[in-house]
Amino acid sequence: MSELPSPEDAREQFLKDLAETESAAQNRGGLLPVDISNLQVRWLGKKQGIVTGLLARLKDVPKEEKARFGGSVNSLKREIEARLEALGTEAERRAARQAEEARAVDVTLPARLRPVGRLHPLTVVRRRIEAAFKNLGYEVADGPEIETDWYNFESLNFPQNHPARDAVDTFFVKGGGPGKDRLLLRTHTSPVQMRVMERKRPPIRILSPGRVFRKDDIDPRHSPVFHQVEGLTIDEGITFAHLRGTLAAFARSFFSERAEVRLAPTFFPFVEPGVDVAVSCVFCERKGCRICSGSGWIEIMGAGMVHPRVLEAGGIDPERFTGFAFGMGIDRITMLLYGIPDLRLLFENDVRFLDRVWN
Ligand code: PHE
């Protein structure tokens, strides 16, 4: 360090350095600890510090000058130390305050509202149906949406080429085998009956909601994808009276205390006897209105006593066990309950529709 200034010039320089550092720190709100330690290194640093350099030069100063030179350098050193210490304390406080402000929540800012999701009406209705049957001791079971011909038709007593298969237009899926191994999108939730019989022994009481598929054209009452809930009860001594009582209890808990059910004979290959189930119109209490087309009754499901051949296919002895099954359309019940005029509203995902509160 040959170019060291005199102690007096050094003092001038220090004050200038400090002033410049302060003005540079202005837009950060003032000096921060990092500025102080930079000044410390520059002026008092053990290796390159200017004051340290001046002290080291003391030995080269002529004898008669030594006392004065040494005194000025030492007093400069003490002055700088004192200034930096005071400024350092201030800088520490400033830094702490800034950190705290950065963490603080400004409670006067307007809240950022998040859009709130809602349950789809089909979900609301499905859960209500599940709740009604859970109260009667039913458990929810699940089955695949891609099924084989065996589960969807054959095991449910629809023989190959039987005309009952023509009642539903089926989507077939590539990649399956021939005959009963053919793959398809299930046309109803009834294949879950067979899946449950395979893995569970009676007593069986299950409920199985899910998507089903039929090759129907889209219109206000039809969609190629819709929803059903299957129910199955199998035990010793189950009779048609249990079927009727169960459905009546469901109608009372789901629709209204005063709801009644009406059964009319019909045909499904997998039940015998089979019935169409109607519930008394909850809107007019059987007086007849627009919703029930003046009849006082609304058809909500198919049902019947499980066919002995279906029990056999499921490995259950039809001599010992009997049971009943039912299947209802969730979409239709949802439209009825909420007065939704067009099935397509349930599938088009229009937020103006979805944002309504269904319960
Ligand atoms: N699976 C039948 C349908 O889709 C409904 C049904 C289920 C009927 C169970 C009787 C028993 O129409």
JSON list of N, CA and C and ligand atoms in Angstrom, two decimals, residues 187-190 193 214 228 230-231 268 270-271 302-304 325-327, ligand 1:
[
{"chain": "A", "resi": 187, "resn": "THR", "atom": "N", "xyz": [-74.35, -51.78, -20.34]},
{"chain": "A", "resi": 187, "resn": "THR", "atom": "CA", "xyz": [-75.59, -51.08, -20.70]},
{"chain": "A", "resi": 187, "resn": "THR", "atom": "C", "xyz": [-76.47, -50.84, -19.49]},
{"chain": "A", "resi": 188, "resn": "HIS", "atom": "N", "xyz": [-76.12, -51.45, -18.36]},
{"chain": "A", "resi": 188, "resn": "HIS", "atom": "CA", "xyz": [-76.84, -51.26, -17.11]},
{"chain": "A", "resi": 188, "resn": "HIS", "atom": "C", "xyz": [-75.90, -51.62, -15.95]},
{"chain": "A", "resi": 189, "resn": "THR", "atom": "N", "xyz": [-76.32, -51.32, -14.71]},
{"chain": "A", "resi": 189, "resn": "THR", "atom": "CA", "xyz": [-75.46, -51.65, -13.57]},
{"chain": "A", "resi": 189, "resn": "THR", "atom": "C", "xyz": [-75.67, -53.09, -13.09]},
{"chain": "A", "resi": 190, "resn": "SER", "atom": "N", "xyz": [-76.60, -53.82, -13.74]},
{"chain": "A", "resi": 190, "resn": "SER", "atom": "CA", "xyz": [-76.88, -55.18, -13.27]},
{"chain": "A", "resi": 190, "resn": "SER", "atom": "C", "xyz": [-75.67, -56.14, -13.28]},
{"chain": "A", "resi": 193, "resn": "GLN", "atom": "N", "xyz": [-74.29, -57.16, -9.99]},
{"chain": "A", "resi": 193, "resn": "GLN", "atom": "CA", "xyz": [-74.91, -58.26, -9.23]},
{"chain": "A", "resi": 193, "resn": "GLN", "atom": "C", "xyz": [-74.01, -59.49, -9.27]},
{"chain": "A", "resi": 214, "resn": "ARG", "atom": "N", "xyz": [-75.47, -46.50, -23.58]},
{"chain": "A", "resi": 214, "resn": "ARG", "atom": "CA", "xyz": [-76.29, -47.09, -24.64]},
{"chain": "A", "resi": 214, "resn": "ARG", "atom": "C", "xyz": [-76.16, -46.24, -25.88]},
{"chain": "A", "resi": 228, "resn": "GLN", "atom": "N", "xyz": [-77.13, -45.17, -13.29]},
{"chain": "A", "resi": 228, "resn": "GLN", "atom": "CA", "xyz": [-78.10, -46.04, -12.61]},
{"chain": "A", "resi": 228, "resn": "GLN", "atom": "C", "xyz": [-77.59, -46.36, -11.20]},
{"chain": "A", "resi": 230, "resn": "GLU", "atom": "N", "xyz": [-77.89, -49.82, -8.88]},
{"chain": "A", "resi": 230, "resn": "GLU", "atom": "CA", "xyz": [-78.36, -51.20, -8.77]},
{"chain": "A", "resi": 230, "resn": "GLU", "atom": "C", "xyz": [-78.48, -51.54, -7.29]},
{"chain": "A", "resi": 231, "resn": "GLY", "atom": "N", "xyz": [-79.49, -52.35, -6.96]},
{"chain": "A", "resi": 231, "resn": "GLY", "atom": "CA", "xyz": [-79.58, -52.85, -5.60]},
{"chain": "A", "resi": 231, "resn": "GLY", "atom": "C", "xyz": [-79.73, -54.37, -5.65]},
{"chain": "A", "resi": 268, "resn": "PHE", "atom": "N", "xyz": [-87.86, -58.62, -17.34]},
{"chain": "A", "resi": 268, "resn": "PHE", "atom": "CA", "xyz": [-86.41, -58.49, -17.47]},
{"chain": "A", "resi": 268, "resn": "PHE", "atom": "C", "xyz": [-85.90, -59.92, -17.37]},
{"chain": "A", "resi": 270, "resn": "PHE", "atom": "N", "xyz": [-83.39, -61.30, -16.10]},
{"chain": "A", "resi": 270, "resn": "PHE", "atom": "CA", "xyz": [-82.65, -61.72, -14.90]},
{"chain": "A", "resi": 270, "resn": "PHE", "atom": "C", "xyz": [-83.49, -61.70, -13.63]},
{"chain": "A", "resi": 271, "resn": "VAL", "atom": "N", "xyz": [-84.79, -61.42, -13.76]},
{"chain": "A", "resi": 271, "resn": "VAL", "atom": "CA", "xyz": [-85.67, -61.50, -12.59]},
{"chain": "A", "resi": 271, "resn": "VAL", "atom": "C", "xyz": [-86.94, -62.28, -12.95]},
{"chain": "A", "resi": 302, "resn": "GLY", "atom": "N", "xyz": [-86.84, -50.47, -12.40]},
{"chain": "A", "resi": 302, "resn": "GLY", "atom": "CA", "xyz": [-87.22, -51.86, -12.65]},
{"chain": "A", "resi": 302, "resn": "GLY", "atom": "C", "xyz": [-86.76, -52.68, -11.46]},
{"chain": "A", "resi": 303, "resn": "ALA", "atom": "N", "xyz": [-87.47, -53.79, -11.21]},
{"chain": "A", "resi": 303, "resn": "ALA", "atom": "CA", "xyz": [-87.08, -54.62, -10.06]},
{"chain": "A", "resi": 303, "resn": "ALA", "atom": "C", "xyz": [-87.63, -56.03, -10.26]},
{"chain": "A", "resi": 304, "resn": "GLY", "atom": "N", "xyz": [-87.32, -56.92, -9.34]},
{"chain": "A", "resi": 304, "resn": "GLY", "atom": "CA", "xyz": [-87.87, -58.26, -9.41]},
{"chain": "A", "resi": 304, "resn": "GLY", "atom": "C", "xyz": [-87.10, -59.22, -8.52]},
{"chain": "A", "resi": 325, "resn": "ALA", "atom": "N", "xyz": [-83.71, -57.79, -6.79]},
{"chain": "A", "resi": 325, "resn": "ALA", "atom": "CA", "xyz": [-82.81, -56.78, -7.34]},
{"chain": "A", "resi": 325, "resn": "ALA", "atom": "C", "xyz": [-83.65, -55.63, -7.86]},
{"chain": "A", "resi": 326, "resn": "PHE", "atom": "N", "xyz": [-83.04, -54.47, -7.91]},
{"chain": "A", "resi": 326, "resn": "PHE", "atom": "CA", "xyz": [-83.73, -53.32, -8.50]},
{"chain": "A", "resi": 326, "resn": "PHE", "atom": "C", "xyz": [-82.70, -52.42, -9.16]},
{"chain": "A", "resi": 327, "resn": "GLY", "atom": "N", "xyz": [-83.17, -51.64, -10.13]},
{"chain": "A", "resi": 327, "resn": "GLY", "atom": "CA", "xyz": [-82.26, -50.72, -10.81]},
{"chain": "A", "resi": 327, "resn": "GLY", "atom": "C", "xyz": [-83.01, -49.46, -11.16]},
{"chain": "B", "resi": 1, "resn": "PHE", "atom": "N1", "xyz": [-81.07, -53.36, -15.40]},
{"chain": "B", "resi": 1, "resn": "PHE", "atom": "C1", "xyz": [-82.44, -52.95, -15.67]},
{"chain": "B", "resi": 1, "resn": "PHE", "atom": "C2", "xyz": [-82.44, -51.80, -16.67]},
{"chain": "B", "resi": 1, "resn": "PHE", "atom": "O1", "xyz": [-81.42, -51.30, -16.98]},
{"chain": "B", "resi": 1, "resn": "PHE", "atom": "C3", "xyz": [-83.13, -52.50, -14.39]},
{"chain": "B", "resi": 1, "resn": "PHE", "atom": "C4", "xyz": [-83.33, -53.62, -13.42]},
{"chain": "B", "resi": 1, "resn": "PHE", "atom": "C5", "xyz": [-82.39, -53.88, -12.45]},
{"chain": "B", "resi": 1, "resn": "PHE", "atom": "C6", "xyz": [-84.48, -54.39, -13.45]},
{"chain": "B", "resi": 1, "resn": "PHE", "atom": "C7", "xyz": [-82.59, -54.88, -11.52]},
{"chain": "B", "resi": 1, "resn": "PHE", "atom": "C8", "xyz": [-84.69, -55.42, -12.56]},
{"chain": "B", "resi": 1, "resn": "PHE", "atom": "C9", "xyz": [-83.75, -55.65, -11.59]},
{"chain": "B", "resi": 1, "resn": "PHE", "atom": "O2", "xyz": [-83.47, -51.39, -17.13]}
]
